[in-house]
mmCIF file of C-alpha atoms and ligand atoms in Angstrom:
data_model
loop_
_atom_site.group_PDB
_atom_site.id
_atom_site.type_symbol
_atom_site.label_atom_id
_atom_site.label_comp_id
_atom_site.label_asym_id
_atom_site.label_seq_id
_atom_site.Cartn_x
_atom_site.Cartn_y
_atom_site.Cartn_z
ATOM 1 C CA UNK A 1 -10.631 6.504 14.337
ATOM 2 C CA UNK A 2 -7.274 8.407 14.863
ATOM 3 C CA UNK A 3 -4.093 8.271 12.837
ATOM 4 C CA UNK A 4 -1.811 5.292 13.837
ATOM 5 C CA UNK A 5 0.837 6.374 16.461
ATOM 6 C CA UNK A 6 4.275 4.875 15.697
ATOM 7 C CA UNK A 7 4.379 3.659 19.189
ATOM 8 C CA UNK A 8 1.489 1.617 18.439
ATOM 9 C CA UNK A 9 3.382 -0.199 15.683
ATOM 10 C CA UNK A 10 6.401 -0.517 17.927
ATOM 11 C CA UNK A 11 4.251 -2.288 20.750
ATOM 12 C CA UNK A 12 3.140 -4.593 17.937
ATOM 13 C CA UNK A 13 6.561 -5.085 16.627
ATOM 14 C CA UNK A 14 7.925 -5.620 20.308
ATOM 15 C CA UNK A 15 5.691 -8.881 20.237
ATOM 16 C CA UNK A 16 7.449 -10.214 17.139
ATOM 17 C CA UNK A 17 9.867 -13.364 17.037
ATOM 18 C CA UNK A 18 12.727 -11.365 15.580
ATOM 19 C CA UNK A 19 14.396 -14.669 14.768
ATOM 20 C CA UNK A 20 11.656 -15.618 12.404
ATOM 21 C CA UNK A 21 10.809 -12.333 10.450
ATOM 22 C CA UNK A 22 8.941 -12.545 7.414
ATOM 23 C CA UNK A 23 9.110 -9.775 4.555
ATOM 24 C CA UNK A 24 5.621 -9.164 2.871
ATOM 25 C CA UNK A 25 4.227 -7.152 0.256
ATOM 26 C CA UNK A 26 1.315 -7.536 -2.419
ATOM 27 C CA UNK A 27 1.940 -9.365 -5.362
ATOM 28 C CA UNK A 28 2.344 -6.723 -7.898
ATOM 29 C CA UNK A 29 4.397 -3.502 -9.143
ATOM 30 C CA UNK A 30 7.923 -4.343 -7.697
ATOM 31 C CA UNK A 31 7.314 -7.294 -5.653
ATOM 32 C CA UNK A 32 9.253 -9.829 -7.611
ATOM 33 C CA UNK A 33 12.642 -8.095 -6.487
ATOM 34 C CA UNK A 34 11.296 -7.178 -3.089
ATOM 35 C CA UNK A 35 10.676 -10.985 -2.292
ATOM 36 C CA UNK A 36 13.631 -12.277 -4.170
ATOM 37 C CA UNK A 37 15.689 -9.691 -2.491
ATOM 38 C CA UNK A 38 14.508 -10.969 0.878
ATOM 39 C CA UNK A 39 15.247 -14.323 0.297
ATOM 40 C CA UNK A 40 18.666 -13.365 -0.717
ATOM 41 C CA UNK A 41 19.305 -11.802 2.687
ATOM 42 C CA UNK A 42 17.821 -14.897 4.436
ATOM 43 C CA UNK A 43 14.255 -13.748 5.233
ATOM 44 C CA UNK A 44 11.315 -15.866 4.883
ATOM 45 C CA UNK A 45 8.806 -14.052 2.285
ATOM 46 C CA UNK A 46 5.087 -13.540 2.165
ATOM 47 C CA UNK A 47 3.089 -12.339 -0.926
ATOM 48 C CA UNK A 48 -0.588 -11.028 -0.747
ATOM 49 C CA UNK A 49 -1.827 -12.055 -4.043
ATOM 50 C CA UNK A 50 -5.159 -11.657 -6.081
ATOM 51 C CA UNK A 51 -6.716 -14.778 -6.802
ATOM 52 C CA UNK A 52 -5.481 -15.702 -10.200
ATOM 53 C CA UNK A 53 -2.343 -13.677 -10.123
ATOM 54 C CA UNK A 54 -0.229 -16.371 -8.378
ATOM 55 C CA UNK A 55 1.652 -17.933 -11.251
ATOM 56 C CA UNK A 56 4.707 -15.278 -11.344
ATOM 57 C CA UNK A 57 5.381 -15.824 -7.629
ATOM 58 C CA UNK A 58 5.212 -19.490 -8.109
ATOM 59 C CA UNK A 59 7.079 -20.075 -10.865
ATOM 60 C CA UNK A 60 9.774 -17.597 -10.161
ATOM 61 C CA UNK A 61 9.844 -19.127 -6.751
ATOM 62 C CA UNK A 62 10.152 -15.900 -4.681
ATOM 63 C CA UNK A 63 7.431 -16.501 -2.208
ATOM 64 C CA UNK A 64 7.479 -18.849 0.934
ATOM 65 C CA UNK A 65 3.911 -18.236 1.784
ATOM 66 C CA UNK A 66 0.948 -17.043 -0.073
ATOM 67 C CA UNK A 67 -2.180 -15.087 1.270
ATOM 68 C CA UNK A 68 -4.707 -15.409 -1.462
ATOM 69 C CA UNK A 69 -7.414 -12.663 -1.451
ATOM 70 C CA UNK A 70 -10.339 -12.051 -3.718
ATOM 71 C CA UNK A 71 -9.168 -8.511 -4.517
ATOM 72 C CA UNK A 72 -5.787 -6.728 -3.827
ATOM 73 C CA UNK A 73 -7.572 -4.229 -1.456
ATOM 74 C CA UNK A 74 -8.370 -6.849 0.931
ATOM 75 C CA UNK A 75 -4.590 -6.544 1.999
ATOM 76 C CA UNK A 76 -6.082 -3.930 4.483
ATOM 77 C CA UNK A 77 -8.617 -6.091 5.839
ATOM 78 C CA UNK A 78 -8.347 -7.042 9.416
ATOM 79 C CA UNK A 79 -8.244 -11.158 8.682
ATOM 80 C CA UNK A 80 -5.102 -10.489 6.460
ATOM 81 C CA UNK A 81 -3.527 -8.209 8.888
ATOM 82 C CA UNK A 82 -3.968 -10.615 11.572
ATOM 83 C CA UNK A 83 -2.426 -13.378 9.299
ATOM 84 C CA UNK A 84 0.529 -10.778 8.553
ATOM 85 C CA UNK A 85 1.227 -10.222 12.145
ATOM 86 C CA UNK A 86 1.145 -13.757 12.956
ATOM 87 C CA UNK A 87 4.015 -14.479 10.314
ATOM 88 C CA UNK A 88 6.090 -11.621 11.943
ATOM 89 C CA UNK A 89 5.690 -9.861 8.692
ATOM 90 C CA UNK A 90 7.339 -6.540 7.952
ATOM 91 C CA UNK A 91 5.479 -4.845 4.888
ATOM 92 C CA UNK A 92 7.517 -3.049 2.200
ATOM 93 C CA UNK A 93 5.186 -0.645 0.540
ATOM 94 C CA UNK A 94 5.210 0.149 -3.255
ATOM 95 C CA UNK A 95 2.999 1.846 -5.528
ATOM 96 C CA UNK A 96 0.235 -0.873 -5.990
ATOM 97 C CA UNK A 97 0.052 -1.386 -2.473
ATOM 98 C CA UNK A 98 -0.413 2.224 -1.857
ATOM 99 C CA UNK A 99 -3.246 2.492 -4.396
ATOM 100 C CA UNK A 100 -5.224 -1.038 -3.318
ATOM 101 C CA UNK A 101 -4.759 -0.614 0.458
ATOM 102 C CA UNK A 102 -5.407 3.159 0.350
ATOM 103 C CA UNK A 103 -3.724 6.058 2.266
ATOM 104 C CA UNK A 104 -6.416 6.422 4.679
ATOM 105 C CA UNK A 105 -6.274 2.690 5.706
ATOM 106 C CA UNK A 106 -2.278 2.635 5.659
ATOM 107 C CA UNK A 107 -2.602 5.912 8.162
ATOM 108 C CA UNK A 108 -5.338 4.998 10.357
ATOM 109 C CA UNK A 109 -5.964 1.166 10.583
ATOM 110 C CA UNK A 110 -3.252 -0.680 9.011
ATOM 111 C CA UNK A 111 -1.719 -2.186 11.996
ATOM 112 C CA UNK A 112 1.360 -4.151 10.326
ATOM 113 C CA UNK A 113 4.729 -2.826 10.874
ATOM 114 C CA UNK A 114 6.210 -1.312 7.825
ATOM 115 C CA UNK A 115 9.766 -0.766 6.527
ATOM 116 C CA UNK A 116 9.510 2.889 5.056
ATOM 117 C CA UNK A 117 7.611 5.873 6.273
ATOM 118 C CA UNK A 118 3.947 5.181 6.191
ATOM 119 C CA UNK A 119 3.087 9.020 6.515
ATOM 120 C CA UNK A 120 5.223 10.244 3.635
ATOM 121 C CA UNK A 121 3.035 8.336 1.447
ATOM 122 C CA UNK A 122 0.469 10.987 0.953
ATOM 123 C CA UNK A 123 3.413 13.500 0.201
ATOM 124 C CA UNK A 124 3.744 11.835 -2.981
ATOM 125 C CA UNK A 125 0.245 11.443 -3.883
ATOM 126 C CA UNK A 126 -1.069 14.997 -3.255
ATOM 127 C CA UNK A 127 0.649 17.554 -5.582
ATOM 128 C CA UNK A 128 0.585 20.488 -3.300
ATOM 129 C CA UNK A 129 2.157 18.560 -0.391
ATOM 130 C CA UNK A 130 4.929 17.140 -2.770
ATOM 131 C CA UNK A 131 5.716 20.600 -4.196
ATOM 132 C CA UNK A 132 6.156 21.724 -0.258
ATOM 133 C CA UNK A 133 8.549 19.107 0.290
ATOM 134 C CA UNK A 134 10.449 19.779 -3.038
ATOM 135 C CA UNK A 135 10.491 23.526 -2.318
ATOM 136 C CA UNK A 136 11.846 23.183 1.448
ATOM 137 C CA UNK A 137 14.633 20.921 -0.171
ATOM 138 C CA UNK A 138 15.295 23.884 -2.376
ATOM 139 C CA UNK A 139 15.792 21.723 -5.326
ATOM 140 C CA UNK A 140 14.910 22.870 -9.062
ATOM 141 C CA UNK A 141 11.217 22.219 -9.971
ATOM 142 C CA UNK A 142 8.931 23.147 -12.912
ATOM 143 C CA UNK A 143 7.645 26.818 -12.514
ATOM 144 C CA UNK A 144 3.873 26.860 -11.346
ATOM 145 C CA UNK A 145 1.202 28.968 -12.992
ATOM 146 C CA UNK A 146 -1.714 30.042 -10.960
ATOM 147 C CA UNK A 147 -3.560 31.453 -13.794
ATOM 148 C CA UNK A 148 -3.859 30.064 -17.258
ATOM 149 C CA UNK A 149 -3.968 33.537 -18.640
ATOM 150 C CA UNK A 150 -0.512 33.986 -17.674
ATOM 151 C CA UNK A 151 0.945 31.339 -19.738
ATOM 152 C CA UNK A 152 3.845 32.694 -21.718
ATOM 153 C CA UNK A 153 5.681 29.510 -22.677
ATOM 154 C CA UNK A 154 4.896 25.924 -23.272
ATOM 155 C CA UNK A 155 3.349 24.258 -20.450
ATOM 156 C CA UNK A 156 2.201 20.934 -19.189
ATOM 157 C CA UNK A 157 -1.411 20.941 -17.747
ATOM 158 C CA UNK A 158 -2.364 18.242 -15.270
ATOM 159 C CA UNK A 159 -5.464 17.130 -13.792
ATOM 160 C CA UNK A 160 -5.561 15.356 -10.323
ATOM 161 C CA UNK A 161 -7.756 12.498 -11.579
ATOM 162 C CA UNK A 162 -5.473 11.989 -14.815
ATOM 163 C CA UNK A 163 -3.794 9.000 -13.421
ATOM 164 C CA UNK A 164 -0.586 7.811 -15.303
ATOM 165 C CA UNK A 165 -0.783 10.889 -17.680
ATOM 166 C CA UNK A 166 -3.697 10.222 -19.501
ATOM 167 C CA UNK A 167 -5.461 13.611 -20.176
ATOM 168 C CA UNK A 168 -2.114 15.608 -19.663
ATOM 169 C CA UNK A 169 -1.753 18.009 -22.210
ATOM 170 C CA UNK A 170 0.810 20.602 -23.600
ATOM 171 C CA UNK A 171 -0.311 24.169 -24.496
ATOM 172 C CA UNK A 172 1.880 27.289 -25.084
ATOM 173 C CA UNK A 173 -0.650 30.049 -24.930
ATOM 174 C CA UNK A 174 -3.880 30.808 -22.963
ATOM 175 C CA UNK A 175 -5.843 30.351 -26.184
ATOM 176 C CA UNK A 176 -4.301 26.922 -26.867
ATOM 177 C CA UNK A 177 -5.176 26.021 -23.180
ATOM 178 C CA UNK A 178 -8.962 27.098 -23.533
ATOM 179 C CA UNK A 179 -9.292 24.930 -26.978
ATOM 180 C CA UNK A 180 -7.772 21.911 -25.495
ATOM 181 C CA UNK A 181 -9.805 22.451 -22.365
ATOM 182 C CA UNK A 182 -12.988 22.679 -24.358
ATOM 183 C CA UNK A 183 -12.049 19.453 -26.092
ATOM 184 C CA UNK A 184 -11.516 17.784 -22.939
ATOM 185 C CA UNK A 185 -14.916 18.902 -21.657
ATOM 186 C CA UNK A 186 -16.616 17.825 -25.097
ATOM 187 C CA UNK A 187 -15.032 14.297 -24.578
ATOM 188 C CA UNK A 188 -16.378 14.258 -21.020
ATOM 189 C CA UNK A 189 -13.014 13.729 -19.587
ATOM 190 C CA UNK A 190 -13.356 16.606 -17.537
ATOM 191 C CA UNK A 191 -16.391 18.582 -16.218
ATOM 192 C CA UNK A 192 -16.632 22.360 -16.128
ATOM 193 C CA UNK A 193 -16.494 22.314 -12.477
ATOM 194 C CA UNK A 194 -13.002 20.686 -12.815
ATOM 195 C CA UNK A 195 -11.218 23.370 -14.714
ATOM 196 C CA UNK A 196 -10.049 25.080 -11.844
ATOM 197 C CA UNK A 197 -8.432 21.847 -10.682
ATOM 198 C CA UNK A 198 -5.963 22.158 -13.706
ATOM 199 C CA UNK A 199 -2.313 22.222 -12.290
ATOM 200 C CA UNK A 200 -0.256 24.279 -14.986
ATOM 201 C CA UNK A 201 3.575 23.717 -14.894
ATOM 202 C CA UNK A 202 6.373 25.026 -17.084
ATOM 203 C CA UNK A 203 6.913 22.214 -19.762
ATOM 204 C CA UNK A 204 10.626 21.148 -19.314
ATOM 205 C CA UNK A 205 12.147 20.165 -22.627
ATOM 206 C CA UNK A 206 14.728 17.452 -21.822
ATOM 207 C CA UNK A 207 15.789 13.850 -21.408
ATOM 208 C CA UNK A 208 14.093 11.881 -18.621
ATOM 209 C CA UNK A 209 16.112 10.369 -15.573
ATOM 210 C CA UNK A 210 14.341 8.560 -13.071
ATOM 211 C CA UNK A 211 16.823 8.473 -10.008
ATOM 212 C CA UNK A 212 16.637 5.568 -7.791
ATOM 213 C CA UNK A 213 17.845 6.588 -4.432
ATOM 214 C CA UNK A 214 18.114 4.690 -1.105
ATOM 215 C CA UNK A 215 18.341 6.681 2.191
ATOM 216 C CA UNK A 216 19.765 4.603 5.045
ATOM 217 C CA UNK A 217 18.572 5.645 8.178
ATOM 218 C CA UNK A 218 21.358 3.424 9.799
ATOM 219 C CA UNK A 219 24.160 5.326 7.886
ATOM 220 C CA UNK A 220 22.543 8.265 7.473
ATOM 221 C CA UNK A 221 23.590 8.503 3.976
ATOM 222 C CA UNK A 222 21.764 8.639 0.334
ATOM 223 C CA UNK A 223 22.585 5.994 -2.139
ATOM 224 C CA UNK A 224 22.126 6.126 -5.728
ATOM 225 C CA UNK A 225 21.339 2.568 -6.479
ATOM 226 C CA UNK A 226 19.809 2.847 -10.301
ATOM 227 C CA UNK A 227 18.344 4.971 -12.939
ATOM 228 C CA UNK A 228 15.706 4.542 -15.585
ATOM 229 C CA UNK A 229 14.014 6.569 -18.009
ATOM 230 C CA UNK A 230 10.228 5.974 -18.891
ATOM 231 C CA UNK A 231 8.656 4.437 -21.911
ATOM 232 C CA UNK A 232 5.223 5.988 -22.206
ATOM 233 C CA UNK A 233 2.274 5.579 -24.332
ATOM 234 C CA UNK A 234 1.286 6.736 -26.568
ATOM 235 C CA UNK A 235 3.894 9.608 -26.598
ATOM 236 C CA UNK A 236 6.730 7.218 -27.444
ATOM 237 C CA UNK A 237 4.844 5.907 -30.472
ATOM 238 C CA UNK A 238 3.670 9.071 -31.719
ATOM 239 C CA UNK A 239 7.251 10.536 -32.194
ATOM 240 C CA UNK A 240 7.945 7.488 -34.396
ATOM 241 C CA UNK A 241 5.689 9.076 -36.913
ATOM 242 C CA UNK A 242 7.137 11.819 -39.406
ATOM 243 C CA UNK A 243 6.238 15.286 -37.891
ATOM 244 C CA UNK A 244 4.334 16.067 -40.896
ATOM 245 C CA UNK A 245 1.960 13.420 -40.778
ATOM 246 C CA UNK A 246 1.677 14.081 -36.885
ATOM 247 C CA UNK A 247 -0.190 17.151 -37.926
ATOM 248 C CA UNK A 248 -2.762 15.210 -40.033
ATOM 249 C CA UNK A 249 -3.678 12.429 -37.495
ATOM 250 C CA UNK A 250 -5.776 13.743 -34.917
ATOM 251 C CA UNK A 251 -4.156 12.102 -31.897
ATOM 252 C CA UNK A 252 -3.800 13.683 -28.540
ATOM 253 C CA UNK A 253 -0.543 12.764 -26.698
ATOM 254 C CA UNK A 254 -0.914 10.872 -23.476
ATOM 255 C CA UNK A 255 1.867 9.713 -21.061
ATOM 256 C CA UNK A 256 0.783 6.451 -19.677
ATOM 257 C CA UNK A 257 3.744 4.446 -18.257
ATOM 258 C CA UNK A 258 3.891 1.108 -20.144
ATOM 259 C CA UNK A 259 7.675 0.151 -19.360
ATOM 260 C CA UNK A 260 11.290 1.654 -18.273
ATOM 261 C CA UNK A 261 14.558 1.429 -19.714
ATOM 262 C CA UNK A 262 17.967 1.485 -17.901
ATOM 263 C CA UNK A 263 19.963 4.484 -18.259
ATOM 264 C CA UNK A 264 23.339 5.776 -17.104
ATOM 265 C CA UNK A 265 23.687 9.420 -16.672
ATOM 266 C CA UNK A 266 26.414 11.619 -18.112
ATOM 267 C CA UNK A 267 29.310 11.246 -15.163
ATOM 268 C CA UNK A 268 29.562 15.075 -14.669
ATOM 269 C CA UNK A 269 25.790 15.279 -13.843
ATOM 270 C CA UNK A 270 26.225 12.921 -10.944
ATOM 271 C CA UNK A 271 27.242 15.457 -8.326
ATOM 272 C CA UNK A 272 23.761 17.086 -9.130
ATOM 273 C CA UNK A 273 22.057 13.924 -8.783
ATOM 274 C CA UNK A 274 23.862 13.046 -5.408
ATOM 275 C CA UNK A 275 22.935 16.757 -4.036
ATOM 276 C CA UNK A 276 19.134 16.452 -4.997
ATOM 277 C CA UNK A 277 18.836 13.215 -3.197
ATOM 278 C CA UNK A 278 20.790 14.469 -0.374
ATOM 279 C CA UNK A 279 18.409 17.758 -0.118
ATOM 280 C CA UNK A 280 15.054 15.750 -0.506
ATOM 281 C CA UNK A 281 16.297 13.392 2.482
ATOM 282 C CA UNK A 282 17.261 16.591 4.561
ATOM 283 C CA UNK A 283 14.036 18.056 3.878
ATOM 284 C CA UNK A 284 11.732 14.957 4.612
ATOM 285 C CA UNK A 285 13.606 14.234 7.957
ATOM 286 C CA UNK A 286 12.501 17.904 9.078
ATOM 287 C CA UNK A 287 8.716 17.749 7.611
ATOM 288 C CA UNK A 288 7.779 14.084 7.941
ATOM 289 C CA UNK A 289 9.809 12.214 10.330
ATOM 290 C CA UNK A 290 11.567 9.828 10.033
ATOM 291 C CA UNK A 291 11.846 11.052 6.479
ATOM 292 C CA UNK A 292 12.376 9.210 3.307
ATOM 293 C CA UNK A 293 13.310 5.842 5.367
ATOM 294 C CA UNK A 294 14.558 3.379 2.517
ATOM 295 C CA UNK A 295 13.895 3.625 -1.327
ATOM 296 C CA UNK A 296 12.615 6.579 -3.001
ATOM 297 C CA UNK A 297 12.879 8.135 -6.513
ATOM 298 C CA UNK A 298 12.920 11.501 -8.083
ATOM 299 C CA UNK A 299 11.785 11.815 -11.658
ATOM 300 C CA UNK A 300 13.624 14.339 -13.503
ATOM 301 C CA UNK A 301 14.062 16.139 -16.801
ATOM 302 C CA UNK A 302 17.545 17.098 -17.777
ATOM 303 C CA UNK A 303 17.905 20.309 -19.905
ATOM 304 C CA UNK A 304 20.465 21.009 -22.467
ATOM 305 C CA UNK A 305 22.029 23.605 -20.013
ATOM 306 C CA UNK A 306 22.743 20.389 -17.853
ATOM 307 C CA UNK A 307 19.974 21.299 -15.230
ATOM 308 C CA UNK A 308 18.338 18.438 -13.882
ATOM 309 C CA UNK A 309 14.569 19.711 -13.030
ATOM 310 C CA UNK A 310 12.456 17.161 -10.705
ATOM 311 C CA UNK A 311 8.665 17.057 -11.575
ATOM 312 C CA UNK A 312 7.716 14.038 -9.493
ATOM 313 C CA UNK A 313 8.644 11.998 -6.679
ATOM 314 C CA UNK A 314 8.034 8.689 -5.311
ATOM 315 C CA UNK A 315 8.568 8.145 -1.514
ATOM 316 C CA UNK A 316 8.714 4.297 -1.711
ATOM 317 C CA UNK A 317 10.017 1.676 -4.199
ATOM 318 C CA UNK A 318 9.298 3.007 -7.632
ATOM 319 C CA UNK A 319 8.503 1.033 -10.611
ATOM 320 C CA UNK A 320 11.465 1.994 -12.658
ATOM 321 C CA UNK A 321 13.616 -0.324 -10.064
ATOM 322 C CA UNK A 322 12.442 -3.110 -11.982
ATOM 323 C CA UNK A 323 15.216 -2.360 -14.445
ATOM 324 C CA UNK A 324 17.804 -3.484 -11.967
ATOM 325 C CA UNK A 325 16.543 -6.756 -10.510
ATOM 326 C CA UNK A 326 20.027 -8.355 -10.474
ATOM 327 C CA UNK A 327 21.998 -4.973 -9.731
ATOM 328 C CA UNK A 328 22.805 -1.843 -11.742
ATOM 329 C CA UNK A 329 25.382 0.303 -13.283
ATOM 330 C CA UNK A 330 25.457 2.177 -9.877
ATOM 331 C CA UNK A 331 24.473 -0.506 -7.536
ATOM 332 C CA UNK A 332 27.351 -2.584 -8.339
ATOM 333 C CA UNK A 333 29.871 0.063 -7.543
ATOM 334 C CA UNK A 334 28.720 -0.042 -3.864
ATOM 335 C CA UNK A 335 27.551 -3.658 -3.588
ATOM 336 C CA UNK A 336 28.952 -5.679 -6.395
ATOM 337 C CA UNK A 337 26.577 -7.860 -8.394
ATOM 338 C CA UNK A 338 23.127 -8.820 -7.568
ATOM 339 C CA UNK A 339 22.091 -5.685 -5.477
ATOM 340 C CA UNK A 340 18.255 -4.701 -6.383
ATOM 341 C CA UNK A 341 16.267 -1.922 -4.465
ATOM 342 C CA UNK A 342 14.208 -4.762 -2.923
ATOM 343 C CA UNK A 343 17.336 -6.664 -1.883
ATOM 344 C CA UNK A 344 18.826 -3.144 -0.410
ATOM 345 C CA UNK A 345 15.663 -2.894 1.726
ATOM 346 C CA UNK A 346 16.026 -6.325 3.196
ATOM 347 C CA UNK A 347 19.694 -5.689 3.583
ATOM 348 C CA UNK A 348 18.908 -2.680 5.900
ATOM 349 C CA UNK A 349 16.298 -4.808 8.047
ATOM 350 C CA UNK A 350 19.276 -7.398 8.439
ATOM 351 C CA UNK A 351 21.740 -4.675 9.322
ATOM 352 C CA UNK A 352 19.406 -3.008 11.759
ATOM 353 C CA UNK A 353 18.359 -6.700 13.313
ATOM 354 C CA UNK A 354 22.034 -7.263 13.836
ATOM 355 C CA UNK A 355 22.895 -3.847 15.387
ATOM 356 C CA UNK A 356 19.690 -4.418 17.471
ATOM 357 C CA UNK A 357 17.923 -1.298 16.309
ATOM 358 C CA UNK A 358 15.246 -2.395 14.275
ATOM 359 C CA UNK A 359 12.674 0.091 15.993
ATOM 360 C CA UNK A 360 14.600 2.943 14.268
ATOM 361 C CA UNK A 361 13.440 1.956 10.834
ATOM 362 C CA UNK A 362 9.772 0.721 11.473
ATOM 363 C CA UNK A 363 6.672 2.775 11.114
HETATM 364 P P1 ADP B 1 2.176 10.218 -13.221
HETATM 365 O O1 ADP B 1 2.745 10.340 -12.145
HETATM 366 O O2 ADP B 1 0.528 10.444 -13.269
HETATM 367 O O3 ADP B 1 2.678 9.428 -14.298
HETATM 368 P P2 ADP B 1 3.786 12.372 -14.056
HETATM 369 O O4 ADP B 1 3.821 13.614 -13.534
HETATM 370 O O5 ADP B 1 4.910 11.449 -13.943
HETATM 371 O O6 ADP B 1 2.446 11.438 -14.196
HETATM 372 O O7 ADP B 1 4.089 12.777 -15.686
HETATM 373 C C1 ADP B 1 4.024 11.809 -16.778
HETATM 374 C C2 ADP B 1 4.938 12.148 -17.858
HETATM 375 O O8 ADP B 1 4.792 13.256 -18.316
HETATM 376 C C3 ADP B 1 6.384 12.312 -17.323
HETATM 377 O O9 ADP B 1 6.886 10.876 -17.475
HETATM 378 C C4 ADP B 1 7.124 13.113 -18.437
HETATM 379 O O10 ADP B 1 7.052 12.467 -19.563
HETATM 380 C C5 ADP B 1 6.091 14.220 -18.687
HETATM 381 N N1 ADP B 1 6.047 15.453 -17.709
HETATM 382 C C6 ADP B 1 5.403 15.505 -16.544
HETATM 383 N N2 ADP B 1 5.821 16.597 -16.135
HETATM 384 C C7 ADP B 1 6.468 17.355 -17.300
HETATM 385 C C8 ADP B 1 6.854 18.691 -17.272
HETATM 386 N N3 ADP B 1 6.838 19.520 -16.434
HETATM 387 N N4 ADP B 1 7.593 19.040 -18.379
HETATM 388 C C9 ADP B 1 7.816 17.849 -19.360
HETATM 389 N N5 ADP B 1 7.280 16.715 -19.392
HETATM 390 C C10 ADP B 1 6.642 16.361 -18.194
#
């Protein structure tokens, strides 16, 4: 089984009825505004939904067609792919789609045309690839330690399996690193063999901005459409406890995302926000063509020196876009009211269709 060639997808797309396209996605994550936005732009919509989870898509009336599966992962099964192709579907990928369909299947045997870049999804999932892309872009990222004995300031320690930030910890010295590692082994969160997988990076003290960008291949331009900051458990609850009591309760902080707040950035920081978005889009074009085609997000901390440090990226719709289903502080500047990220994706597909260049944005 080899990697899917873009030409194979374009050949399938060639056979589609372009006057009867359907925008499809997995019913989870950011699918409400993807589907709603697609309808606003005049497309038919299809949701692939796990049995028992149909209610929001029915009650919010965002889906014209339902493909009901027993488990989310079946979206990558041959019979579901077949149905999607019959409906002339273009898939919009999001975080849950990537998690359930799986990178291997998306790259190797998911023969449904997609708006985005199927090959860049791995680059956000694997930390070393992600760093390579950010380094190529030349944007400021956290300093990385290759040896715990060299820890000389506060660091954040991350493990590959620690999804959603559970099991991340903060340490300021090599001794503290080892103490906390021992605790994790004792709790069976990691094994001795996994210690060397620890990713140790500079702890960036600052305020969180997750910047939601849209790279339009048609206009060759990066837009900022929204921003959010994360609401994380248990850390955001922990800080509500007075500092002296925090020491008494023996709770380890975790950073599991539970929600998002919309946020507006100090206006003088916006040139930096555009600059890092532009640089990422340029680097991605070179390293993983066709690059960051469509929605992407940079998760950043802004320090008190007013420097934006990027610690993570999403190379597809990020969950924080749910903060602006009817438009944001920024999207209204470009598009007036009601432009969500999902709708922007559909708008791009509509424009590409009008210009007769759909193949430029399909992978
Ligand atoms: P995941 O992608 O698994 O959710 P992240 O890398 O986004 O993990 O990190 C989860 C949270 O941990 C972030 O939202 C942020 O609050 C915190 N965090 C991550 N890296 C750093 C860092 N270098 N400095 C400070 N805080 C960080």
